Tab-separated table of C-alpha atoms and ligand atoms in Angstrom:
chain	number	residue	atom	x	y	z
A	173	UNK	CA	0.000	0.000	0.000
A	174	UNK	CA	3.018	2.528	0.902
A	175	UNK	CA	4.028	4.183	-2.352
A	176	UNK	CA	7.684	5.155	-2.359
A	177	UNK	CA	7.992	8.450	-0.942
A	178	UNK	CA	9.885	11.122	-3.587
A	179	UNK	CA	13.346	12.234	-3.151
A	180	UNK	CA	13.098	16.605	-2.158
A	181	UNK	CA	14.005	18.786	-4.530
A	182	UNK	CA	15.627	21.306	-2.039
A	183	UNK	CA	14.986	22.133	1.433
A	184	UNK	CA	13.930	25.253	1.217
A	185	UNK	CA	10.823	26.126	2.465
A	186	UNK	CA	8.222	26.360	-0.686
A	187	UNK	CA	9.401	22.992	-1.264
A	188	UNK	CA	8.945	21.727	2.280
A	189	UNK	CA	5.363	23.156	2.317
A	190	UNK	CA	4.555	21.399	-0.587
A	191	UNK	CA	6.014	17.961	0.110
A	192	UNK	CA	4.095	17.933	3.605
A	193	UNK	CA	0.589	19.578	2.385
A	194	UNK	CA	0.958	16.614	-0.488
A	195	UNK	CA	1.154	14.122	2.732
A	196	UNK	CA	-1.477	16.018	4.752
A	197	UNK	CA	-3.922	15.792	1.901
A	198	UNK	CA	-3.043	11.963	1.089
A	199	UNK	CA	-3.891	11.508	4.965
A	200	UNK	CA	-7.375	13.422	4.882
A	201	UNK	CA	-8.004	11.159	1.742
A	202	UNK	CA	-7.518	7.994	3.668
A	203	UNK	CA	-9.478	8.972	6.649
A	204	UNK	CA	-12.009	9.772	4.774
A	205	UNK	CA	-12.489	6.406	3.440
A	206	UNK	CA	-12.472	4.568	7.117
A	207	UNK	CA	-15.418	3.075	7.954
A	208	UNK	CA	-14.701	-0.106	9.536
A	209	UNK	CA	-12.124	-1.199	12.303
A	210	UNK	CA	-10.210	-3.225	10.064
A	211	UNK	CA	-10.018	0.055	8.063
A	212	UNK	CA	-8.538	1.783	10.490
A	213	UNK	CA	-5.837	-0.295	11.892
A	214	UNK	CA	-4.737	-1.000	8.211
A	215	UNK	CA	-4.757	3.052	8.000
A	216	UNK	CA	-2.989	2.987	11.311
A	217	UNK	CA	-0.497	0.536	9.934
A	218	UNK	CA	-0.124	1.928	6.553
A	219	UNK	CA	1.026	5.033	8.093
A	220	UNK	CA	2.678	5.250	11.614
A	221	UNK	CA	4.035	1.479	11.130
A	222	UNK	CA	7.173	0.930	12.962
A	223	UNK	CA	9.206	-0.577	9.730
A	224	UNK	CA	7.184	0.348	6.674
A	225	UNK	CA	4.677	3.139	7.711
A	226	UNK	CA	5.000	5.808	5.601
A	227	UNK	CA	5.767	8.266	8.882
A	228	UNK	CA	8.710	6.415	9.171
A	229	UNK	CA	9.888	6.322	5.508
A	230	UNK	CA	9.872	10.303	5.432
A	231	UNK	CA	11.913	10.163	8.659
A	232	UNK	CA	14.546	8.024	6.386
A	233	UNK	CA	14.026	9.439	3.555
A	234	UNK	CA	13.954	13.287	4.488
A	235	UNK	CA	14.481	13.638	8.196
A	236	UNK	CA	18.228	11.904	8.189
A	237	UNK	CA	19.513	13.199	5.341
A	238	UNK	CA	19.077	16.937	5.763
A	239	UNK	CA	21.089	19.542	6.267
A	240	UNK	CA	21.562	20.846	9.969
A	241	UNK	CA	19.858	23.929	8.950
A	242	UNK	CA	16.660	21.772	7.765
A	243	UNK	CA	16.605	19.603	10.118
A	244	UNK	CA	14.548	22.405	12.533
A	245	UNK	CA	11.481	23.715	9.964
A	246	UNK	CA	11.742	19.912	9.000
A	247	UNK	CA	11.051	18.288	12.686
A	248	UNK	CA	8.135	20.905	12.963
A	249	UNK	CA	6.298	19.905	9.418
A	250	UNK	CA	6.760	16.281	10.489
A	251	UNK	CA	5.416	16.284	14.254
A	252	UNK	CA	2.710	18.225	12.838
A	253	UNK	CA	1.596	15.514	10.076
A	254	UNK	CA	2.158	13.031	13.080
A	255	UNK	CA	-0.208	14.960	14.625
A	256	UNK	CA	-2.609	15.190	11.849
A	257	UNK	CA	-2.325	10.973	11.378
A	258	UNK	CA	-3.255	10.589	14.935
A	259	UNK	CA	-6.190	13.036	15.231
A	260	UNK	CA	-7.635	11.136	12.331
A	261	UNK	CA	-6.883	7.761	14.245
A	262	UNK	CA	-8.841	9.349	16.888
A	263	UNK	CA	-11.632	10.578	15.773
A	264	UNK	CA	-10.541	13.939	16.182
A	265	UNK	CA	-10.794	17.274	14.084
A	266	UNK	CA	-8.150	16.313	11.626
A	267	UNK	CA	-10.554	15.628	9.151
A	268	UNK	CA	-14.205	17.687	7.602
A	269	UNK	CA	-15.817	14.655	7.256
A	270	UNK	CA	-17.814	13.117	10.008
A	271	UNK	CA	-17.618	9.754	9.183
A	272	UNK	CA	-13.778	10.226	8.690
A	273	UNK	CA	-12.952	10.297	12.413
A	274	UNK	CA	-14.396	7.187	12.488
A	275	UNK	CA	-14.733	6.129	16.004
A	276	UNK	CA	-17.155	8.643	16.808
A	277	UNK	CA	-19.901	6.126	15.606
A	278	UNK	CA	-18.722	2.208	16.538
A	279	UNK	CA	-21.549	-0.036	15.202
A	280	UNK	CA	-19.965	-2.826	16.787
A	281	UNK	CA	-20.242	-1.553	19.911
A	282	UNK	CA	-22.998	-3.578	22.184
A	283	UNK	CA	-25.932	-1.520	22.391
A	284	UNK	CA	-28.185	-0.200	25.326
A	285	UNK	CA	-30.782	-2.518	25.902
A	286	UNK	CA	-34.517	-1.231	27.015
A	287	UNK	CA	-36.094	-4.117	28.948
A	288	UNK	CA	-39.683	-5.056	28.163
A	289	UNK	CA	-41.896	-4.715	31.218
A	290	UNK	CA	-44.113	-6.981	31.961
A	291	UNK	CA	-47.599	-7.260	34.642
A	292	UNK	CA	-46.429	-5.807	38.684
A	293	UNK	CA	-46.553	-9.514	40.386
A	294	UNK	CA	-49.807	-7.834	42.407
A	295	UNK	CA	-51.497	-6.805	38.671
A	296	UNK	CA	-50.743	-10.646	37.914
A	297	UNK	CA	-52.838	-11.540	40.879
A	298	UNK	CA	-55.833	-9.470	40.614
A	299	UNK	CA	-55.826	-10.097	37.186
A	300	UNK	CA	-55.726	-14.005	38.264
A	301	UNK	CA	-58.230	-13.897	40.680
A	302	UNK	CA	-60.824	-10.817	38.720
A	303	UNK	CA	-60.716	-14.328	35.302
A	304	UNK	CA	-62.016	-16.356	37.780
A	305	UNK	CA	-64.929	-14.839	38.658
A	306	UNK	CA	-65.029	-13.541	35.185
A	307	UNK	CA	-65.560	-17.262	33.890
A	308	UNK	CA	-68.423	-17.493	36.401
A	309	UNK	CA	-70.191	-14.487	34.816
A	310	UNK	CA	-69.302	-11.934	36.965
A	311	UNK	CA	-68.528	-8.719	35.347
A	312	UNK	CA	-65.803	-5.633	36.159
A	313	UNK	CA	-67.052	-2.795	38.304
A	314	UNK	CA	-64.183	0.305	39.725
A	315	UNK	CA	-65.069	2.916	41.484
A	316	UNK	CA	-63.409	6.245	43.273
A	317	UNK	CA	-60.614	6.063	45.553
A	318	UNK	CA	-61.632	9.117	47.272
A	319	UNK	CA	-65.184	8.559	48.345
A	320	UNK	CA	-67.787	9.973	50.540
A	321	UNK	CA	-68.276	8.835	53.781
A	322	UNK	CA	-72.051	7.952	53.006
A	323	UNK	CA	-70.935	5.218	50.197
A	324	UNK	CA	-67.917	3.861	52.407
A	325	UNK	CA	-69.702	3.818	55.716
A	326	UNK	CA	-73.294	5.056	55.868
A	327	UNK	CA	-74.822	2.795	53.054
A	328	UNK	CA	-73.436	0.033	54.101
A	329	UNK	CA	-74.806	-0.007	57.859
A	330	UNK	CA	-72.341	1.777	59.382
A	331	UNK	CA	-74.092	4.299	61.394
A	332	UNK	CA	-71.950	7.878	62.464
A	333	UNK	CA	-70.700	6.812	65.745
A	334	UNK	CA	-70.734	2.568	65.111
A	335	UNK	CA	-68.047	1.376	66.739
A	336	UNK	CA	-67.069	-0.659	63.528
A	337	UNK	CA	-65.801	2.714	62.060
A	338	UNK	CA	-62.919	2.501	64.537
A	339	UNK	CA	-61.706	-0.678	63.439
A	340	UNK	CA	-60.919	0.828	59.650
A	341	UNK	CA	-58.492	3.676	61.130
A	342	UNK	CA	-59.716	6.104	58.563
A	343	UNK	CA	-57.588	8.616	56.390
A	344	UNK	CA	-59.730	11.871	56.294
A	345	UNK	CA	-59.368	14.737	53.631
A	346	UNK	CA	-58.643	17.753	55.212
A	347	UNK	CA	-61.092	20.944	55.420
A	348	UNK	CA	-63.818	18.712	55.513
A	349	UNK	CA	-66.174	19.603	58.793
A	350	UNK	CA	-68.604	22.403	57.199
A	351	UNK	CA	-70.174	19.666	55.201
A	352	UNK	CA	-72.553	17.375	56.168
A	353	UNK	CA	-70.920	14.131	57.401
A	354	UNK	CA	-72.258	11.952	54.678
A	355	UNK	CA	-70.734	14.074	52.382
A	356	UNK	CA	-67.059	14.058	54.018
A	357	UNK	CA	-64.695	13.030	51.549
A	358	UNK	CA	-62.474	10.167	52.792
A	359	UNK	CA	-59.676	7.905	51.414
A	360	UNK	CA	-62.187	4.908	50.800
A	361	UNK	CA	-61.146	1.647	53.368
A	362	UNK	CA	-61.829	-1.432	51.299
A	363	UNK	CA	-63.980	-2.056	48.107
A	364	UNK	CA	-67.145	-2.363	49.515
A	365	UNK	CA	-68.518	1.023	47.946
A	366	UNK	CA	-68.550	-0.208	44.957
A	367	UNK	CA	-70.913	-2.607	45.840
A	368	UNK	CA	-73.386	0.230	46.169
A	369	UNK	CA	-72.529	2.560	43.427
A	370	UNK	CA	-72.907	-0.208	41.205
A	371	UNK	CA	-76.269	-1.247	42.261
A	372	UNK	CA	-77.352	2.518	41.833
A	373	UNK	CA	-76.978	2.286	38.469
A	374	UNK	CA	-77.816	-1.559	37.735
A	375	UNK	CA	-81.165	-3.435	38.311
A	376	UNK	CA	-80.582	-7.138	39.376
A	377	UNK	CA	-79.535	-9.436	38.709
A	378	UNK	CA	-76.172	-8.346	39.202
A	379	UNK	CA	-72.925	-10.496	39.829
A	380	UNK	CA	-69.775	-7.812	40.071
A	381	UNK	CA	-66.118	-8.500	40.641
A	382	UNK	CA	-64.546	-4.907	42.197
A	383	UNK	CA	-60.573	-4.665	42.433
A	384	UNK	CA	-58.981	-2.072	43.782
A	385	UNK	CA	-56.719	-0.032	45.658
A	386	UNK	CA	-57.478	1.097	49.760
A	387	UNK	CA	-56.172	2.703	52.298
A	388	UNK	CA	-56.328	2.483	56.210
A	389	UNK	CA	-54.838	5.080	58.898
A	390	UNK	CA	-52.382	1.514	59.485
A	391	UNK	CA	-48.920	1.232	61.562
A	392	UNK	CA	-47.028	-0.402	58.572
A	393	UNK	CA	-45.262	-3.619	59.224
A	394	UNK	CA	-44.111	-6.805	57.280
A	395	UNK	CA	-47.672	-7.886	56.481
A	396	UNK	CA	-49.331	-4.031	56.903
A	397	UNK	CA	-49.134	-1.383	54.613
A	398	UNK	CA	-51.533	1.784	54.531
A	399	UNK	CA	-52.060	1.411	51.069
A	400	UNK	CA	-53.023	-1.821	49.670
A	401	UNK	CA	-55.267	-3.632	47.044
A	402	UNK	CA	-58.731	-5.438	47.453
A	403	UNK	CA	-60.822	-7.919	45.382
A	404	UNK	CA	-64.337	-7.337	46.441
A	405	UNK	CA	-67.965	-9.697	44.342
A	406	UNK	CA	-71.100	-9.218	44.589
A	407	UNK	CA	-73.420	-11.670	43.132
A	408	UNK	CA	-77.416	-10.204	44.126
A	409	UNK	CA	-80.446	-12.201	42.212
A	410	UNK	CA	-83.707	-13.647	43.685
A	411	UNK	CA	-83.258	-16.592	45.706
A	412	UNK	CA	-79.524	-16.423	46.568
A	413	UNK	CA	-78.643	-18.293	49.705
A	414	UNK	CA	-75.464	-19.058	52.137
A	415	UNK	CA	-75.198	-22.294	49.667
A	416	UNK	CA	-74.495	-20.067	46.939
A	417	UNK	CA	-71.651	-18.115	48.781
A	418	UNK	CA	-70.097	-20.977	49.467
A	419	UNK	CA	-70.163	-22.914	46.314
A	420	UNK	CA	-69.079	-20.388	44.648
A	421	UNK	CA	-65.736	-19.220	46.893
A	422	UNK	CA	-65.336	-22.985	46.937
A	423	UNK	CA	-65.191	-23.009	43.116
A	424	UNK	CA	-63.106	-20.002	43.307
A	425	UNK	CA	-60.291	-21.290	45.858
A	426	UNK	CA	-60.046	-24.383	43.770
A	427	UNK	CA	-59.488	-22.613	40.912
A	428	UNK	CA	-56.934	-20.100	42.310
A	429	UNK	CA	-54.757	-22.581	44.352
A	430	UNK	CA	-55.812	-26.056	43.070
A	431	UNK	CA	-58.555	-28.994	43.450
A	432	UNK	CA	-57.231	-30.086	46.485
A	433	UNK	CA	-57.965	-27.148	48.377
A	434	UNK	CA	-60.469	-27.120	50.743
A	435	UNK	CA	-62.772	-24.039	52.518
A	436	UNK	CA	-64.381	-23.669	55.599
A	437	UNK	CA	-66.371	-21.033	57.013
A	438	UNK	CA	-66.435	-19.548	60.584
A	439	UNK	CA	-68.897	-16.925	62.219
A	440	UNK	CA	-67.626	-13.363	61.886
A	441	UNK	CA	-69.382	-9.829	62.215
A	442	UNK	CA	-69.511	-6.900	59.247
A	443	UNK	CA	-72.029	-4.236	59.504
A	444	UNK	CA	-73.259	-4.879	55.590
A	445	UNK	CA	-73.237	-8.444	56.133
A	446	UNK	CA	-75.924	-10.655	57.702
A	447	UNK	CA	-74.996	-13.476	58.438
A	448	UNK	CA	-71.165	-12.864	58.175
A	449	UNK	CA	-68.476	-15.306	57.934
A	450	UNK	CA	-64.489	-15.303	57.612
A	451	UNK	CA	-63.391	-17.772	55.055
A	452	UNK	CA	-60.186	-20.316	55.816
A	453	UNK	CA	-58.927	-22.436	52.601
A	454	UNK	CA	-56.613	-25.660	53.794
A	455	UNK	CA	-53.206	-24.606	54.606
A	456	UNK	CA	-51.755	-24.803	50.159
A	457	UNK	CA	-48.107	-25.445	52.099
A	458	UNK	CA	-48.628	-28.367	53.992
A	459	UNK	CA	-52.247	-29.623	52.484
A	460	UNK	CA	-53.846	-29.216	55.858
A	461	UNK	CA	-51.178	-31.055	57.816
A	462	UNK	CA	-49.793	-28.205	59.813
A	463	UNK	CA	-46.354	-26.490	59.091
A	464	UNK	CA	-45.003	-22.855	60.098
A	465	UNK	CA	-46.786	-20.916	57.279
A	466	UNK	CA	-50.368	-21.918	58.902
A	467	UNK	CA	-48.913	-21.403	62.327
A	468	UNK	CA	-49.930	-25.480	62.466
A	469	UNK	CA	-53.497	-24.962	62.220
A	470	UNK	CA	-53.749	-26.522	58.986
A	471	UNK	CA	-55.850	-23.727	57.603
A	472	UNK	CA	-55.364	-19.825	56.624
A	473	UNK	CA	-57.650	-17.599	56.775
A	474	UNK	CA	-58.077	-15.434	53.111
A	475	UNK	CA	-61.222	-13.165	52.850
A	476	UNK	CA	-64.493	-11.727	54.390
A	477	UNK	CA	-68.254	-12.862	53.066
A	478	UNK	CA	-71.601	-12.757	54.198
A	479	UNK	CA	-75.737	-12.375	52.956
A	480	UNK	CA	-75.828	-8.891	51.645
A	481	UNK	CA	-77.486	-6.962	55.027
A	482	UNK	CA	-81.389	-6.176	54.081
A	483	UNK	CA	-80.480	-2.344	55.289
A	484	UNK	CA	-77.656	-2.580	52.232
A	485	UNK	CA	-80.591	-3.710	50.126
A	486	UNK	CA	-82.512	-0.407	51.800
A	487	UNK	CA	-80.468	2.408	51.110
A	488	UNK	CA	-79.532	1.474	47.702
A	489	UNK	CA	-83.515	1.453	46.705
A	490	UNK	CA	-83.748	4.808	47.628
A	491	UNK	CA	-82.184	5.376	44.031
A	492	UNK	CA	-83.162	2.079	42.832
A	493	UNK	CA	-86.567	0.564	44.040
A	494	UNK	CA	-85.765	-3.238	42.247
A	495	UNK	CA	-83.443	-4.079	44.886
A	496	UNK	CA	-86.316	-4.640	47.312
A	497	UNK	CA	-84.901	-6.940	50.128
A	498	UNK	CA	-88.430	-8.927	50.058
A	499	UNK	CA	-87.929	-9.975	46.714
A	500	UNK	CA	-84.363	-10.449	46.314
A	501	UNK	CA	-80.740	-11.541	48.125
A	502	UNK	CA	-77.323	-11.914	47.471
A	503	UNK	CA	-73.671	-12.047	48.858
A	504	UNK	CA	-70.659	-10.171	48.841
A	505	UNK	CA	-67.036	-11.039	49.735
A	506	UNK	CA	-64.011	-9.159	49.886
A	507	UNK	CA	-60.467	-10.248	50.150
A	508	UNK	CA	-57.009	-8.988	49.964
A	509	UNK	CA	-54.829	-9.092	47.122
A	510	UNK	CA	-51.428	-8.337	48.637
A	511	UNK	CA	-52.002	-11.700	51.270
A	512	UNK	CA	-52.970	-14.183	48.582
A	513	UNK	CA	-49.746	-12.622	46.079
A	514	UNK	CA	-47.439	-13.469	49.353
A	515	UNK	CA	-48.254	-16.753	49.307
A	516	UNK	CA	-48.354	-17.515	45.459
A	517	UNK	CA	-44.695	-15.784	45.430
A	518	UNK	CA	-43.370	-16.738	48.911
A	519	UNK	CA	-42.804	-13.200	49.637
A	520	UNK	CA	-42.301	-12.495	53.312
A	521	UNK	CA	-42.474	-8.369	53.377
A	522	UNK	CA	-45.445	-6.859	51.665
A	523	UNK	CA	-43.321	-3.845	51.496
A	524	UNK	CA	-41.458	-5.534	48.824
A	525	UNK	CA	-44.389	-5.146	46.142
A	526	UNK	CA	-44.024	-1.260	46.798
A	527	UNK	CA	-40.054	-0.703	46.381
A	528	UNK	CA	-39.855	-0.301	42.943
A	529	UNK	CA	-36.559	-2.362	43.459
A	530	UNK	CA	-35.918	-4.067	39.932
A	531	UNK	CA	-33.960	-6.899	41.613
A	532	UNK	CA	-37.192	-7.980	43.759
A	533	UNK	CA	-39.254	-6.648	40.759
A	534	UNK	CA	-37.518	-8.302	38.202
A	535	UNK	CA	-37.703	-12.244	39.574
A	536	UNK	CA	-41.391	-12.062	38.351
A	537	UNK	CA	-40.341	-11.423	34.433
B	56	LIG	N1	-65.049	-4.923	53.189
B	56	LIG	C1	-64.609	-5.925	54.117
B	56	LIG	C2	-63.201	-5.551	54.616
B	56	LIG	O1	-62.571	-4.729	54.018
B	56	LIG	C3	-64.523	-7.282	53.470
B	56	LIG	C4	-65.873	-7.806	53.076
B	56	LIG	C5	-66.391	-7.570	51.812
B	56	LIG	C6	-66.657	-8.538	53.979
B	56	LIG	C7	-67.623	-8.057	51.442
B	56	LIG	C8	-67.883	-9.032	53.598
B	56	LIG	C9	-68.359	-8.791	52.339
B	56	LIG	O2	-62.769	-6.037	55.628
């Protein structure tokens, strides 16, 4: 590739100028052209090689031969195309062309990669749980976060002043007191409220599934946060009875966490409820046999049910007279979605579903 280099005609300096701005332009040239690697190491080569590079054959050539008067202007034209060579090795301003000072743009460099992101492991488990009920005919219902104290409390048979209020540690919105109390805007504690706003606007029959997020004035702990997620049904038609409830959360468990699993129901108390019942499933750990996870009990306790409370059945036909408790019934159920996603996951600190920490995030992709 190196083409001899010509013998000087003299050393004067018209002559230098034009040897060296020959060189200068042959480099531009070739940097010009590099567009690979390989490109530019053979440029590299071609030109600051220690035996053959052309650098060195106009040290031999020119450099040793010159006259001690020469030898000074000479050194300075030949650092300088040194120079030149290596800011064009380096992709720097030796060269007009972009491109030229290759380097700037390395296409085999490895690129940045933008992960896809996929469902939060508690979206996953709503979603789960909302297709199961969905395949039973159930249909979606959301409502408000921020709700009024009549919907989260008062229609559902929680009179001002019932001491069941105190057990949902409620987070107020400020600047509230002028208005009525019914009217009080609050930050709603579990999905129930849905259950009436829904049956405002729809005659039964009506089966609803209602996730969503809640909040409760809560000291947070390992399995307590004061924000957290709820899957609430509703299912109201004539004839509905206890039976019903429990096939159907029977149906449900077995869906969620396998045939094998078993329910059982135990008295409880909620104000909307009548009668009310807390809901175990057989411990999905140890299959009932007792281990650490079920504190040995052999069962764990998932979700809250009852028959919808005639009162319920009351207030809403204020707006809507069909859901007249002497004709019809149903039942409701609410459970919570962080719980069930701790045991699907093995997940120890709720907290964890909240960090936004992509190595705890990122096991579920
Ligand atoms: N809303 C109740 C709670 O948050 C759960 C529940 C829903 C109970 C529906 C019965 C019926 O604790």
């Amino acid at each position: 590739m190196n083409e001899s280099i010509p013998q000087l005609q003299s050393y004067d300096d018209a002559a230098l100028e034009q040897a060296f701005s020959a060189l200068a332009a042959e480099v531009r040239d070739g940097a010009a052209k590099l567009s690979s690697a390989e490109a530019q190491e053979q440029f590299r080569l071609d030109w600051l090689g220690r035996k053959q590079g052309r650098l060195k054959l106009v040290s031999d050539a020119w450099l040793k031969t010159a006259p001690p008067e020469a030898r000074k202007p000479l050194g300075i034209r030949f650092n300088q195309l040194k120079q030149q060579i290596e800011e064009a090795l380096s992709g720097g301003n030796g060269s007009t062309s972009a491109t030229a000072t290759s380097g700037a743009l390395d296409l085999t460099l490895p690129g940045t990669r933008r992960s896809i992101g996929v469902e939060h492991p508690l979206v996953r488990t709503t979603n789960q749980i909302v297709s199961v009920f969905k395949a039973m005919g159930y249909s979606l219902a959301v409502g408000p976060e921020v709700e009024t104290d009549y919907y989260n409390f008062e229609s559902l048979n929680f009179p001002p002043n019932h001491p069941a209020r105190d057990t949902q540690d409620t987070l107020v919105l400020a600047s509230q007191e002028s208005k009525p109390l019914r009217e009080r805007l609050l930050m709603r504690t579990h999905t129930s409220p849905v259950q009436i706003r829904t049956m405002e606007q729809q005659a039964p029959p009506l089966r609803i599934v209602i996730p969503g997020k809640v909040y409760r004035n809560e000291a947070e702990d390992a399995t307590h946060l004061a924000r957290f997620q709820q899957v609430e049904g509703l299912c109201v038609d004539t004839n509905i009875t206890f039976s019903d409830l429990k096939g159907t959360l029977d149906h449900a468990m077995k869906a969620l966490f396998g045939s094998s699993v078993k329910t059982r129901f135990f008295p409880s108390f909620f104000p909307f409820t009548e009668p009310s019942a807390d809901m175990q499933i057989s411990c999905i750990f140890c299959g009932g046999k007792g281990c650490r996870k079920c504190k040995h009990s052999g069962w764990i306790e998932l979700l809250g049910c009852g028959m919808v409370d005639p009162t319920v059945f009351g207030f809403v036909a204020e707006k809507q007279p069909a859901y007249d408790p002497k004709k019809i019934s149903g039942f409701a159920f609410g459970m919570g979605v962080e719980r069930i996603a701790m045991m699907q996951y093995g997940v120890s600190s709720v907290g964890n579903f909240y960090s936004a920490d992509m190595r705890f995030l990122e096991q579920f992709a």
